[in-house]
mmCIF file of C-alpha atoms in Angstrom:
data_model
loop_
_atom_site.group_PDB
_atom_site.id
_atom_site.type_symbol
_atom_site.label_atom_id
_atom_site.label_comp_id
_atom_site.label_asym_id
_atom_site.label_seq_id
_atom_site.Cartn_x
_atom_site.Cartn_y
_atom_site.Cartn_z
ATOM 1 C CA MET A 1 11.427 -44.678 50.311
ATOM 2 C CA CYS A 2 11.281 -41.243 50.976
ATOM 3 C CA THR A 3 11.926 -40.230 47.801
ATOM 4 C CA GLY A 4 9.245 -42.335 46.214
ATOM 5 C CA SER A 5 6.593 -41.357 47.996
ATOM 6 C CA ASP A 6 7.670 -38.265 47.737
ATOM 7 C CA SER A 7 7.383 -38.753 44.209
ATOM 8 C CA ALA A 8 3.787 -40.107 43.927
ATOM 9 C CA SER A 9 2.626 -37.296 46.400
ATOM 10 C CA ASP A 10 3.567 -34.512 44.206
ATOM 11 C CA SER A 11 1.540 -35.623 41.539
ATOM 12 C CA LYS A 12 -1.181 -36.252 43.010
ATOM 13 C CA SER A 13 -1.229 -32.511 44.552
ATOM 14 C CA ASP A 14 -0.776 -30.726 41.373
ATOM 15 C CA PRO A 15 -2.902 -31.920 38.492
ATOM 16 C CA ASN A 16 -4.062 -28.648 37.103
ATOM 17 C CA SER A 17 -0.360 -27.097 37.012
ATOM 18 C CA ASN A 18 0.889 -29.474 34.690
ATOM 19 C CA GLY A 19 -2.203 -28.864 32.360
ATOM 20 C CA TRP A 20 -2.047 -25.092 32.727
ATOM 21 C CA THR A 21 1.760 -25.836 31.669
ATOM 22 C CA ARG A 22 0.901 -28.084 28.975
ATOM 23 C CA ALA A 23 -2.065 -25.502 27.651
ATOM 24 C CA ARG A 24 0.405 -22.217 27.416
ATOM 25 C CA GLY A 25 2.973 -24.275 25.660
ATOM 26 C CA ALA A 26 0.271 -24.752 22.941
ATOM 27 C CA VAL A 27 -0.587 -21.280 22.828
ATOM 28 C CA LEU A 28 2.830 -19.880 22.430
ATOM 29 C CA LYS A 29 3.576 -21.976 19.932
ATOM 30 C CA SER A 30 0.763 -21.530 18.291
ATOM 31 C CA LEU A 31 1.409 -17.493 18.278
ATOM 32 C CA VAL A 32 4.789 -18.466 17.141
ATOM 33 C CA LEU A 33 3.884 -19.675 13.852
ATOM 34 C CA ILE A 34 1.065 -17.633 13.845
ATOM 35 C CA GLY A 35 3.056 -15.303 13.394
ATOM 36 C CA GLY A 36 5.433 -16.412 11.495
ATOM 37 C CA ALA A 37 3.191 -17.477 8.731
ATOM 38 C CA LEU A 38 3.158 -13.201 8.466
ATOM 39 C CA LEU A 39 6.515 -12.515 8.525
ATOM 40 C CA LEU A 40 6.930 -14.719 5.590
ATOM 41 C CA ARG A 41 4.162 -13.574 3.721
ATOM 42 C CA ARG A 42 5.574 -10.394 4.088
ATOM 43 C CA LEU A 43 9.181 -11.077 3.172
ATOM 44 C CA THR A 44 8.091 -13.366 0.355
ATOM 45 C CA LYS A 45 4.869 -10.728 -1.448
ATOM 46 C CA SER A 46 5.893 -9.548 -4.523
ATOM 47 C CA THR A 47 6.160 -6.338 -6.429
ATOM 48 C CA THR A 48 3.448 -6.405 -8.881
ATOM 49 C CA ARG A 49 4.039 -5.005 -12.387
ATOM 50 C CA TRP A 50 2.015 -2.287 -11.729
ATOM 51 C CA ASP A 51 3.606 -1.332 -8.514
ATOM 52 C CA HIS A 52 6.666 -0.694 -10.456
ATOM 53 C CA ALA A 53 4.780 0.983 -12.867
ATOM 54 C CA ARG A 54 4.047 3.888 -9.504
ATOM 55 C CA ILE A 55 7.386 3.588 -8.763
ATOM 56 C CA VAL A 56 9.115 5.034 -12.077
ATOM 57 C CA ALA A 57 6.013 7.613 -12.381
ATOM 58 C CA GLU A 58 6.391 8.927 -8.991
ATOM 59 C CA SER A 59 10.548 9.201 -9.422
ATOM 60 C CA LEU A 60 10.031 10.909 -12.808
ATOM 61 C CA ASN A 61 7.087 13.536 -11.451
ATOM 62 C CA GLY A 62 9.056 16.746 -9.628
ATOM 63 C CA GLU A 63 11.625 19.715 -10.580
ATOM 64 C CA LYS A 64 14.899 18.315 -11.150
ATOM 65 C CA PHE A 65 17.992 19.810 -11.961
ATOM 66 C CA SER A 66 21.648 19.476 -14.653
ATOM 67 C CA LYS A 67 23.434 22.282 -11.653
ATOM 68 C CA GLU A 68 25.959 20.108 -11.168
ATOM 69 C CA GLN A 69 26.995 18.798 -13.742
ATOM 70 C CA ALA A 70 27.024 21.951 -15.913
ATOM 71 C CA VAL A 71 29.378 22.849 -12.850
ATOM 72 C CA ARG A 72 31.885 19.775 -13.121
ATOM 73 C CA ASP A 73 31.445 20.174 -16.869
ATOM 74 C CA PRO A 74 30.408 23.334 -19.158
ATOM 75 C CA ASP A 75 31.211 22.871 -22.321
ATOM 76 C CA SER A 76 29.463 19.770 -22.226
ATOM 77 C CA TYR A 77 26.570 20.111 -20.260
ATOM 78 C CA PHE A 78 24.027 23.029 -19.603
ATOM 79 C CA ASN A 79 22.074 23.581 -15.860
ATOM 80 C CA PHE A 80 18.550 22.697 -16.894
ATOM 81 C CA ARG A 81 15.344 22.061 -15.307
ATOM 82 C CA TRP A 82 13.069 19.071 -15.651
ATOM 83 C CA LEU A 83 9.305 19.377 -14.668
ATOM 84 C CA SER A 84 6.474 16.858 -14.689
ATOM 85 C CA CYS A 85 3.579 16.318 -13.373
ATOM 86 C CA PRO A 86 0.759 13.669 -12.873
ATOM 87 C CA ALA A 87 -1.460 15.079 -16.390
ATOM 88 C CA ALA A 88 -4.386 12.076 -16.795
ATOM 89 C CA ASP A 89 -5.023 8.731 -16.283
ATOM 90 C CA MET A 90 -6.198 5.939 -18.793
ATOM 91 C CA VAL A 91 -9.116 3.280 -18.813
ATOM 92 C CA ASP A 92 -6.007 0.647 -18.894
ATOM 93 C CA GLY A 93 -4.314 1.526 -15.907
ATOM 94 C CA SER A 94 -0.901 3.898 -17.653
ATOM 95 C CA LYS A 95 0.009 6.608 -15.982
ATOM 96 C CA VAL A 96 0.175 10.341 -17.933
ATOM 97 C CA LEU A 97 2.840 12.348 -17.152
ATOM 98 C CA TYR A 98 3.517 16.155 -18.634
ATOM 99 C CA PHE A 99 7.026 16.889 -19.001
ATOM 100 C CA GLU A 100 8.928 20.462 -19.913
ATOM 101 C CA GLN A 101 12.075 21.502 -20.230
ATOM 102 C CA ALA A 102 13.906 24.580 -19.677
ATOM 103 C CA PHE A 103 17.095 27.145 -19.387
ATOM 104 C CA TRP A 104 17.420 26.784 -15.311
ATOM 105 C CA ARG A 105 17.224 30.762 -16.152
ATOM 106 C CA THR A 106 14.119 31.242 -18.575
ATOM 107 C CA PRO A 107 12.181 28.109 -16.656
ATOM 108 C CA HIS A 108 8.231 29.884 -17.845
ATOM 109 C CA LYS A 109 10.125 29.178 -21.533
ATOM 110 C CA PRO A 110 10.496 25.234 -22.470
ATOM 111 C CA PHE A 111 12.009 24.700 -25.081
ATOM 112 C CA ARG A 112 11.064 20.599 -25.228
ATOM 113 C CA GLN A 113 7.293 19.680 -24.492
ATOM 114 C CA ARG A 114 5.987 15.984 -23.794
ATOM 115 C CA PHE A 115 3.386 13.387 -22.341
ATOM 116 C CA PHE A 116 5.190 10.838 -20.782
ATOM 117 C CA MET A 117 2.988 7.484 -20.773
ATOM 118 C CA VAL A 118 4.322 4.705 -17.522
ATOM 119 C CA LYS A 119 2.424 1.272 -17.969
ATOM 120 C CA PRO A 120 3.921 -1.897 -17.085
ATOM 121 C CA CYS A 121 5.739 -4.115 -20.102
ATOM 122 C CA ALA A 122 3.781 -6.624 -21.471
ATOM 123 C CA LYS A 123 3.856 -9.697 -20.118
ATOM 124 C CA GLU A 124 5.619 -11.210 -23.147
ATOM 125 C CA LEU A 125 8.415 -8.669 -22.687
ATOM 126 C CA LYS A 126 11.580 -8.792 -20.993
ATOM 127 C CA CYS A 127 11.240 -5.603 -18.681
ATOM 128 C CA ASP A 128 8.948 -4.336 -15.952
ATOM 129 C CA VAL A 129 8.473 -1.235 -17.421
ATOM 130 C CA GLU A 130 7.394 0.964 -20.612
ATOM 131 C CA VAL A 131 7.859 4.225 -20.596
ATOM 132 C CA GLY A 132 6.595 5.656 -23.904
ATOM 133 C CA THR A 133 6.710 9.874 -25.256
ATOM 134 C CA TYR A 134 4.241 11.733 -26.583
ATOM 135 C CA ALA A 135 4.020 15.232 -28.572
ATOM 136 C CA ILE A 136 1.570 17.403 -27.893
ATOM 137 C CA ARG A 137 -1.078 18.512 -29.869
ATOM 138 C CA ASP A 138 -0.878 21.668 -29.076
ATOM 139 C CA ALA A 139 1.693 22.530 -27.024
ATOM 140 C CA GLU A 140 1.843 26.722 -26.646
ATOM 141 C CA GLU A 141 -1.528 24.931 -24.286
ATOM 142 C CA TYR A 142 0.647 23.434 -21.689
ATOM 143 C CA LYS A 143 3.293 24.955 -20.846
ATOM 144 C CA ASN A 144 3.614 25.441 -17.493
ATOM 145 C CA PHE A 145 1.343 22.866 -16.963
ATOM 146 C CA CYS A 146 2.280 21.648 -13.428
ATOM 147 C CA ASP A 147 3.467 24.822 -12.408
ATOM 148 C CA ARG A 148 -1.195 26.645 -13.065
ATOM 149 C CA PRO A 149 -3.586 25.684 -10.526
ATOM 150 C CA ARG A 150 -5.045 22.292 -11.319
ATOM 151 C CA ASP A 151 -8.607 24.424 -12.208
ATOM 152 C CA GLN A 152 -6.027 26.702 -14.612
ATOM 153 C CA ARG A 153 -4.677 23.507 -16.541
ATOM 154 C CA PRO A 154 -6.042 21.461 -19.042
ATOM 155 C CA GLN A 155 -8.583 18.247 -17.659
ATOM 156 C CA PRO A 156 -7.676 14.634 -17.892
ATOM 157 C CA GLU A 157 -9.662 14.496 -20.827
ATOM 158 C CA GLU A 158 -8.285 17.282 -22.661
ATOM 159 C CA VAL A 159 -4.491 15.401 -22.063
ATOM 160 C CA ILE A 160 -5.772 12.017 -23.592
ATOM 161 C CA GLY A 161 -7.598 14.081 -26.274
ATOM 162 C CA ASP A 162 -4.024 15.749 -26.722
ATOM 163 C CA ILE A 163 -1.732 12.240 -26.746
ATOM 164 C CA ALA A 164 -0.181 13.278 -30.392
ATOM 165 C CA GLU A 165 2.054 11.316 -32.445
ATOM 166 C CA HIS A 166 4.301 8.504 -30.837
ATOM 167 C CA LEU A 167 8.163 9.097 -30.828
ATOM 168 C CA THR A 168 9.884 6.349 -28.558
ATOM 169 C CA THR A 169 9.376 3.673 -26.023
ATOM 170 C CA ILE A 170 12.068 2.468 -23.801
ATOM 171 C CA HIS A 171 12.020 -0.234 -21.869
ATOM 172 C CA LEU A 172 12.933 -0.079 -18.112
ATOM 173 C CA LYS A 173 14.250 -3.175 -16.206
ATOM 174 C CA ARG A 174 15.099 -3.522 -12.016
ATOM 175 C CA CYS A 175 18.890 -2.932 -11.713
ATOM 176 C CA GLU A 176 20.380 -5.414 -10.710
ATOM 177 C CA ARG A 177 21.911 -5.387 -6.718
ATOM 178 C CA GLY A 178 24.825 -3.236 -6.200
ATOM 179 C CA LYS A 179 24.715 -1.266 -8.473
ATOM 180 C CA ARG A 180 22.828 2.671 -8.074
ATOM 181 C CA CYS A 181 19.751 2.832 -9.935
ATOM 182 C CA LEU A 182 16.848 1.303 -9.330
ATOM 183 C CA TYR A 183 15.775 0.781 -12.949
ATOM 184 C CA GLU A 184 17.371 0.953 -16.045
ATOM 185 C CA GLY A 185 16.881 0.748 -20.384
ATOM 186 C CA SER A 186 16.637 1.425 -23.730
ATOM 187 C CA THR A 187 14.963 1.604 -26.667
ATOM 188 C CA PRO A 188 15.451 -0.586 -28.753
ATOM 189 C CA ALA A 189 19.016 -0.343 -30.965
ATOM 190 C CA ASP A 190 18.084 0.473 -33.995
ATOM 191 C CA GLY A 191 15.953 3.209 -32.573
ATOM 192 C CA PHE A 192 13.531 5.337 -33.704
ATOM 193 C CA PRO A 193 12.954 6.962 -36.570
ATOM 194 C CA ASN A 194 13.843 10.961 -36.275
ATOM 195 C CA SER A 195 15.408 13.473 -38.384
ATOM 196 C CA TRP A 196 15.928 16.633 -36.199
ATOM 197 C CA GLN A 197 19.138 18.220 -37.650
ATOM 198 C CA ASN A 198 22.779 17.415 -39.512
ATOM 199 C CA GLY A 199 20.925 14.332 -41.340
ATOM 200 C CA ALA A 200 20.384 12.749 -38.417
ATOM 201 C CA THR A 201 18.209 9.512 -39.178
ATOM 202 C CA TYR A 202 17.217 7.694 -36.108
ATOM 203 C CA CYS A 203 17.703 8.631 -32.356
ATOM 204 C CA THR A 204 18.581 6.373 -29.469
ATOM 205 C CA SER A 205 17.379 6.987 -25.651
ATOM 206 C CA GLU A 206 18.733 5.540 -22.268
ATOM 207 C CA LEU A 207 17.220 6.216 -18.907
ATOM 208 C CA ALA A 208 18.450 5.163 -15.195
ATOM 209 C CA VAL A 209 16.393 6.257 -12.057
ATOM 210 C CA LEU A 210 17.965 5.766 -9.000
ATOM 211 C CA LYS A 211 16.967 6.942 -5.219
ATOM 212 C CA ASN A 212 15.742 9.972 -4.276
ATOM 213 C CA ASN A 213 14.538 10.409 -7.871
ATOM 214 C CA GLU A 214 17.804 11.132 -9.630
ATOM 215 C CA ILE A 215 16.903 10.830 -12.749
ATOM 216 C CA HIS A 216 19.698 9.599 -16.248
ATOM 217 C CA ALA A 217 18.341 10.533 -19.122
ATOM 218 C CA TRP A 218 20.913 10.194 -22.519
ATOM 219 C CA ASP A 219 19.451 10.511 -26.494
ATOM 220 C CA ARG A 220 21.157 10.651 -29.094
ATOM 221 C CA GLY A 221 20.627 11.059 -32.873
ATOM 222 C CA TYR A 222 22.435 9.310 -35.489
ATOM 223 C CA ASP A 223 23.041 8.940 -39.362
ATOM 224 C CA ASP A 224 22.162 6.464 -42.343
ATOM 225 C CA ASP A 225 26.185 5.229 -41.678
ATOM 226 C CA GLY A 226 25.262 4.967 -38.047
ATOM 227 C CA ASN A 227 27.374 7.725 -37.180
ATOM 228 C CA GLN A 228 26.499 10.239 -34.327
ATOM 229 C CA VAL A 229 25.325 13.477 -35.034
ATOM 230 C CA TRP A 230 23.989 15.070 -32.462
ATOM 231 C CA GLY A 231 23.620 14.423 -29.003
ATOM 232 C CA VAL A 232 26.158 14.606 -25.623
ATOM 233 C CA LYS A 233 29.558 12.409 -26.061
ATOM 234 C CA GLY A 234 30.430 11.710 -22.714
ATOM 235 C CA GLY A 235 27.366 10.631 -20.940
ATOM 236 C CA PRO A 236 23.923 11.270 -19.936
ATOM 237 C CA TYR A 237 22.607 14.041 -18.804
ATOM 238 C CA GLU A 238 22.646 13.690 -14.391
ATOM 239 C CA PHE A 239 18.601 15.547 -13.521
ATOM 240 C CA LYS A 240 18.484 15.650 -9.475
ATOM 241 C CA PRO A 241 15.875 16.482 -7.140
ATOM 242 C CA ALA A 242 15.524 21.100 -6.603
ATOM 243 C CA PRO A 243 16.819 21.993 -3.060
ATOM 244 C CA ALA A 244 14.040 23.720 -1.235
ATOM 245 C CA SER A 245 16.353 27.001 -2.513
ATOM 246 C CA SER A 246 16.507 26.404 -5.907
ATOM 247 C CA PHE A 247 14.520 29.058 -6.714
ATOM 248 C CA ASP A 248 16.672 31.449 -4.595
ATOM 249 C CA ASP A 249 19.793 30.253 -6.378
ATOM 250 C CA VAL A 250 18.449 32.101 -9.922
ATOM 251 C CA LEU A 251 20.842 34.984 -8.898
ATOM 252 C CA ASN A 252 23.789 33.123 -8.192
ATOM 253 C CA PRO A 253 25.182 33.360 -11.921
ATOM 254 C CA LEU A 254 26.901 30.470 -13.129
ATOM 255 C CA SER A 255 28.992 30.877 -16.121
ATOM 256 C CA PHE A 256 28.939 28.316 -19.156
ATOM 257 C CA ALA A 257 30.388 31.126 -21.466
ATOM 258 C CA SER A 258 33.542 28.955 -22.884
ATOM 259 C CA GLN A 259 31.818 28.769 -26.201
ATOM 260 C CA PRO A 260 29.063 30.025 -28.098
ATOM 261 C CA VAL A 261 25.369 28.570 -27.088
ATOM 262 C CA GLY A 262 24.464 28.249 -30.433
ATOM 263 C CA LYS A 263 28.421 26.059 -31.005
ATOM 264 C CA ARG A 264 27.117 24.134 -27.861
ATOM 265 C CA ILE A 265 23.297 23.754 -28.426
ATOM 266 C CA GLU A 266 24.577 21.316 -31.135
ATOM 267 C CA GLY A 267 25.456 19.080 -28.673
ATOM 268 C CA SER A 268 22.587 19.210 -26.484
ATOM 269 C CA PHE A 269 19.705 15.997 -26.677
ATOM 270 C CA VAL A 270 17.612 18.117 -24.910
ATOM 271 C CA LEU A 271 16.502 20.268 -27.854
ATOM 272 C CA GLN A 272 15.128 17.514 -30.438
ATOM 273 C CA GLU A 273 11.922 17.954 -31.803
#
């Protein structure tokens, strides 16, 4: 009887305690559900088409060198300087980047100048980002564009007016898991018209964006029979971001003299015009 009597006494003496326990449990359950919903939303939030374009544009920007590759294989590759920076935004949101390439010893004398136009792929295409390359109407005016103070550069409205002939378009897709790259792609298999040298009639380009803003680029020219007539054959140029001390490295002699420059230059993709 004592047990029965004690239970009845406890239930009468703690009505508020039971109510508070139930309320606290409901509050905790609600917090867990809300927190889970927010976490799930964050985890499942998809990257937009414009996010992909922004990532690629940011990766293409900056100063990069092919120094490591040139040291490994000086018979096939030069140490080139890649330099790119934002130049303008188009009305549709496309990013226009100025790009130039030079020998590492003479960065102020670029031999290749282009505009990149970076935007999302059209929805009907099976790709994420489109990178178009364009000639510059007055390339001389743009030399060392990225190295100049902003008020001494052609302004965005001038840049848009100076976008000239379309040269190539590369369609990039996100890389599969497990690969080193973030995005990779190429021009169509039949490439784009190009008659730069050695009887070429068309050229193809491949581009890969890796982590840490590393860029791999491979341009090749072919004749009507499909024979490669210019461009490196062993693989793409590998451009890695310049370390902080890169400008001090000018006094460090790298020997690339195993072949005459004139002979080797025919095998380099970067001198096509």
